[in-house]
Amino acid sequence: MTGGGPPARAAVRAPSVRRRLACMLYEAVLLFGVVMVAALAYGMLTDQRHALQGSRGLQVFLFVVLGAYFAGLWSSSGQTLAMKTWHIRVQAANGRAPSRTRAAARYVASWLWFLPALASAQAAGIHNVAFMAFMVAAGMVAYALLARLRSDRQWLHDVLCGTWLVDTREAPSPPAQSRDDAPA
């Protein structure tokens, strides 16, 4: 799914890693509500009486709901609410919002933030929640640091899917001419 190079550097600025991580944190807060409503709907539709009853089905359902949320918003406007707040947009090489297919691929690939740590914990038979949280946090830090190795500071999943995160704030305008320089 890689295609083309990054957009022209003069026209596009990548947001800082710090801003992207802050956006991600805000996105997590907003997703809490999405996940709660979706889990409630799942519980009502499946007559779930216990949290562990049908937990795999709930996980798959939430994966699909979150995929529809992200891929739908990315392919329509290139931004989620958190991305609008932080002035970040995802775009394809042509400068437009990614196609639905590319946005869905980006969603699946973005699980690289978490899956290596979760798979390692599963393979090692670790069930301690605190240690798993530590592993996921360490994996996320390592993943974020990977962006520092690239000159364009893009995430690995964006590179794999041919998408780029761009800063949507207006470029600073050049300073105005002083009165002394104005023609008489």
Short mmCIF file of C-alpha atoms in Angstrom, two decimals:
data_model
loop_
_atom_site.label_atom_id
_atom_site.label_comp_id
_atom_site.label_asym_id
_atom_site.label_seq_id
_atom_site.Cartn_x
_atom_site.Cartn_y
_atom_site.Cartn_z
CA MET A 1 0.00 0.00 0.00
CA THR A 2 2.94 2.32 -0.16
CA GLY A 3 2.71 4.77 -2.97
CA GLY A 4 4.59 7.84 -3.99
CA GLY A 5 6.70 9.99 -1.78
CA PRO A 6 5.62 12.49 0.80
CA PRO A 7 3.81 15.62 -0.34
CA ALA A 8 5.90 18.60 -1.36
CA ARG A 9 7.84 19.84 1.66
CA ALA A 10 7.16 23.51 0.95
CA ALA A 11 3.42 22.99 1.09
CA VAL A 12 3.24 20.56 4.04
CA ARG A 13 4.53 20.63 7.60
CA ALA A 14 4.41 17.55 9.77
CA PRO A 15 3.04 18.14 13.26
CA SER A 16 5.50 17.56 16.07
CA VAL A 17 5.59 14.16 17.75
CA ARG A 18 4.55 15.86 20.99
CA ARG A 19 1.40 17.34 19.36
CA ARG A 20 0.53 13.99 17.77
CA LEU A 21 0.86 12.22 21.14
CA ALA A 22 -1.28 14.90 22.83
CA CYS A 23 -3.86 14.42 20.08
CA MET A 24 -3.74 10.68 20.69
CA LEU A 25 -4.36 11.18 24.40
CA TYR A 26 -7.34 13.45 23.68
CA GLU A 27 -8.61 10.88 21.16
CA ALA A 28 -8.46 8.21 23.89
CA VAL A 29 -10.62 10.37 26.17
CA LEU A 30 -13.19 10.89 23.40
CA LEU A 31 -13.15 7.20 22.46
CA PHE A 32 -14.10 6.28 26.00
CA GLY A 33 -17.63 7.46 25.23
CA VAL A 34 -17.73 5.72 21.85
CA VAL A 35 -16.58 2.44 23.40
CA MET A 36 -19.05 2.71 26.29
CA VAL A 37 -22.02 3.29 24.00
CA ALA A 38 -20.91 0.52 21.61
CA ALA A 39 -20.35 -1.92 24.49
CA LEU A 40 -23.77 -1.08 25.91
CA ALA A 41 -25.36 -1.71 22.51
CA TYR A 42 -23.48 -5.01 22.18
CA GLY A 43 -24.56 -6.09 25.66
CA MET A 44 -28.19 -5.29 24.92
CA LEU A 45 -28.18 -6.96 21.50
CA THR A 46 -26.52 -10.16 22.75
CA ASP A 47 -28.26 -10.21 26.15
CA GLN A 48 -24.87 -10.22 27.83
CA ARG A 49 -25.33 -10.76 31.58
CA HIS A 50 -21.69 -10.98 32.68
CA ALA A 51 -18.62 -9.02 31.59
CA LEU A 52 -16.71 -12.17 30.60
CA GLN A 53 -19.65 -13.69 28.73
CA GLY A 54 -18.98 -13.15 25.03
CA SER A 55 -15.83 -11.11 25.67
CA ARG A 56 -14.18 -12.19 22.41
CA GLY A 57 -17.28 -11.17 20.48
CA LEU A 58 -17.27 -7.82 22.25
CA GLN A 59 -13.61 -7.30 21.35
CA VAL A 60 -14.27 -8.03 17.70
CA PHE A 61 -17.34 -5.78 17.73
CA LEU A 62 -15.38 -2.90 19.28
CA PHE A 63 -12.54 -3.41 16.78
CA VAL A 64 -15.06 -3.05 13.95
CA VAL A 65 -16.81 -0.04 15.55
CA LEU A 66 -13.51 1.77 16.10
CA GLY A 67 -12.45 0.88 12.56
CA ALA A 68 -15.66 2.35 11.17
CA TYR A 69 -15.18 5.47 13.31
CA PHE A 70 -11.58 6.10 12.25
CA ALA A 71 -11.75 4.96 8.62
CA GLY A 72 -15.03 6.81 8.10
CA LEU A 73 -13.76 10.11 9.46
CA TRP A 74 -10.31 9.84 7.88
CA SER A 75 -11.75 9.08 4.45
CA SER A 76 -14.35 11.85 4.59
CA SER A 77 -12.50 14.82 6.07
CA GLY A 78 -9.09 13.44 7.01
CA GLN A 79 -9.71 14.36 10.65
CA THR A 80 -11.34 13.08 13.80
CA LEU A 81 -12.59 15.54 16.41
CA ALA A 82 -9.31 15.30 18.33
CA MET A 83 -7.34 15.87 15.12
CA LYS A 84 -9.43 18.98 14.36
CA THR A 85 -8.74 20.30 17.85
CA TRP A 86 -4.98 19.75 17.46
CA HIS A 87 -4.93 20.96 13.81
CA ILE A 88 -3.71 17.65 12.40
CA ARG A 89 -4.99 15.96 9.25
CA VAL A 90 -4.21 12.64 7.63
CA GLN A 91 -3.88 12.76 3.87
CA ALA A 92 -2.82 10.65 0.94
CA ALA A 93 0.02 11.58 -1.42
CA ASN A 94 -2.37 13.64 -3.57
CA GLY A 95 -3.12 15.95 -0.63
CA ARG A 96 -6.68 14.73 -0.21
CA ALA A 97 -8.24 12.58 2.48
CA PRO A 98 -7.28 8.93 2.04
CA SER A 99 -9.67 6.54 0.31
CA ARG A 100 -11.80 4.27 2.47
CA THR A 101 -9.53 1.34 1.65
CA ARG A 102 -6.38 3.28 2.54
CA ALA A 103 -8.01 4.64 5.72
CA ALA A 104 -9.07 1.13 6.76
CA ALA A 105 -5.55 -0.15 6.09
CA ARG A 106 -4.16 2.72 8.19
CA TYR A 107 -6.52 1.77 11.02
CA VAL A 108 -5.41 -1.87 10.96
CA ALA A 109 -1.73 -0.91 10.67
CA SER A 110 -2.05 1.56 13.56
CA TRP A 111 -2.51 -1.40 15.88
CA LEU A 112 1.28 -1.73 15.64
CA TRP A 113 1.26 0.66 18.59
CA PHE A 114 -0.12 -2.10 20.82
CA LEU A 115 0.00 -5.54 19.22
CA PRO A 116 3.72 -6.36 19.62
CA ALA A 117 3.55 -5.79 23.38
CA LEU A 118 0.24 -7.63 23.76
CA ALA A 119 1.44 -10.55 21.64
CA SER A 120 4.67 -10.74 23.66
CA ALA A 121 2.72 -10.83 26.92
CA GLN A 122 0.42 -13.51 25.54
CA ALA A 123 3.35 -15.61 24.28
CA ALA A 124 5.12 -15.30 27.64
CA GLY A 125 1.95 -16.23 29.52
CA ILE A 126 1.87 -12.93 31.41
CA HIS A 127 -1.51 -12.14 32.93
CA ASN A 128 -0.51 -9.45 35.44
CA VAL A 129 -2.42 -6.36 34.33
CA ALA A 130 0.14 -3.90 35.75
CA PHE A 131 3.02 -5.61 33.96
CA MET A 132 1.03 -5.79 30.71
CA ALA A 133 0.26 -2.06 31.01
CA PHE A 134 3.97 -1.42 31.49
CA MET A 135 4.79 -3.51 28.40
CA VAL A 136 2.22 -1.67 26.30
CA ALA A 137 3.52 1.72 27.52
CA ALA A 138 7.12 0.72 26.75
CA GLY A 139 6.06 -0.54 23.32
CA MET A 140 4.26 2.73 22.60
CA VAL A 141 7.32 4.77 23.61
CA ALA A 142 9.50 2.63 21.34
CA TYR A 143 7.02 3.02 18.48
CA ALA A 144 6.87 6.79 18.95
CA LEU A 145 10.67 6.96 18.93
CA LEU A 146 10.69 5.22 15.54
CA ALA A 147 9.28 8.43 14.05
CA ARG A 148 12.40 10.25 15.26
CA LEU A 149 14.49 8.05 12.97
CA ARG A 150 12.72 9.37 9.88
CA SER A 151 13.47 12.80 8.45
CA ASP A 152 9.74 13.44 7.83
CA ARG A 153 8.84 12.28 11.39
CA GLN A 154 5.95 10.11 10.16
CA TRP A 155 4.67 7.05 12.01
CA LEU A 156 5.47 3.59 10.68
CA HIS A 157 1.80 2.82 9.92
CA ASP A 158 1.56 6.01 7.84
CA VAL A 159 4.67 5.04 5.89
CA LEU A 160 3.28 1.54 5.26
CA CYS A 161 -0.09 2.87 4.08
CA GLY A 162 1.10 5.84 2.01
CA THR A 163 -0.51 8.44 4.25
CA TRP A 164 0.94 11.47 6.01
CA LEU A 165 -0.02 13.50 9.03
CA VAL A 166 0.10 17.20 8.26
CA ASP A 167 -0.16 20.36 10.32
CA THR A 168 -3.26 22.32 9.30
CA ARG A 169 -2.37 25.50 11.14
CA GLU A 170 -1.67 28.37 8.79
CA ALA A 171 1.98 28.99 8.10
CA PRO A 172 3.27 32.04 9.92
CA SER A 173 3.10 35.07 7.68
CA PRO A 174 6.22 37.13 7.06
CA PRO A 175 6.56 40.17 9.30
CA ALA A 176 4.82 43.28 8.01
CA GLN A 177 6.93 46.09 6.64
CA SER A 178 7.73 48.75 9.16
CA ARG A 179 6.51 52.32 8.66
CA ASP A 180 10.06 53.45 7.91
CA ASP A 181 10.16 51.19 4.81
CA ALA A 182 6.84 52.40 3.44
CA PRO A 183 7.00 54.64 0.37
CA ALA A 184 6.47 58.33 1.07
#
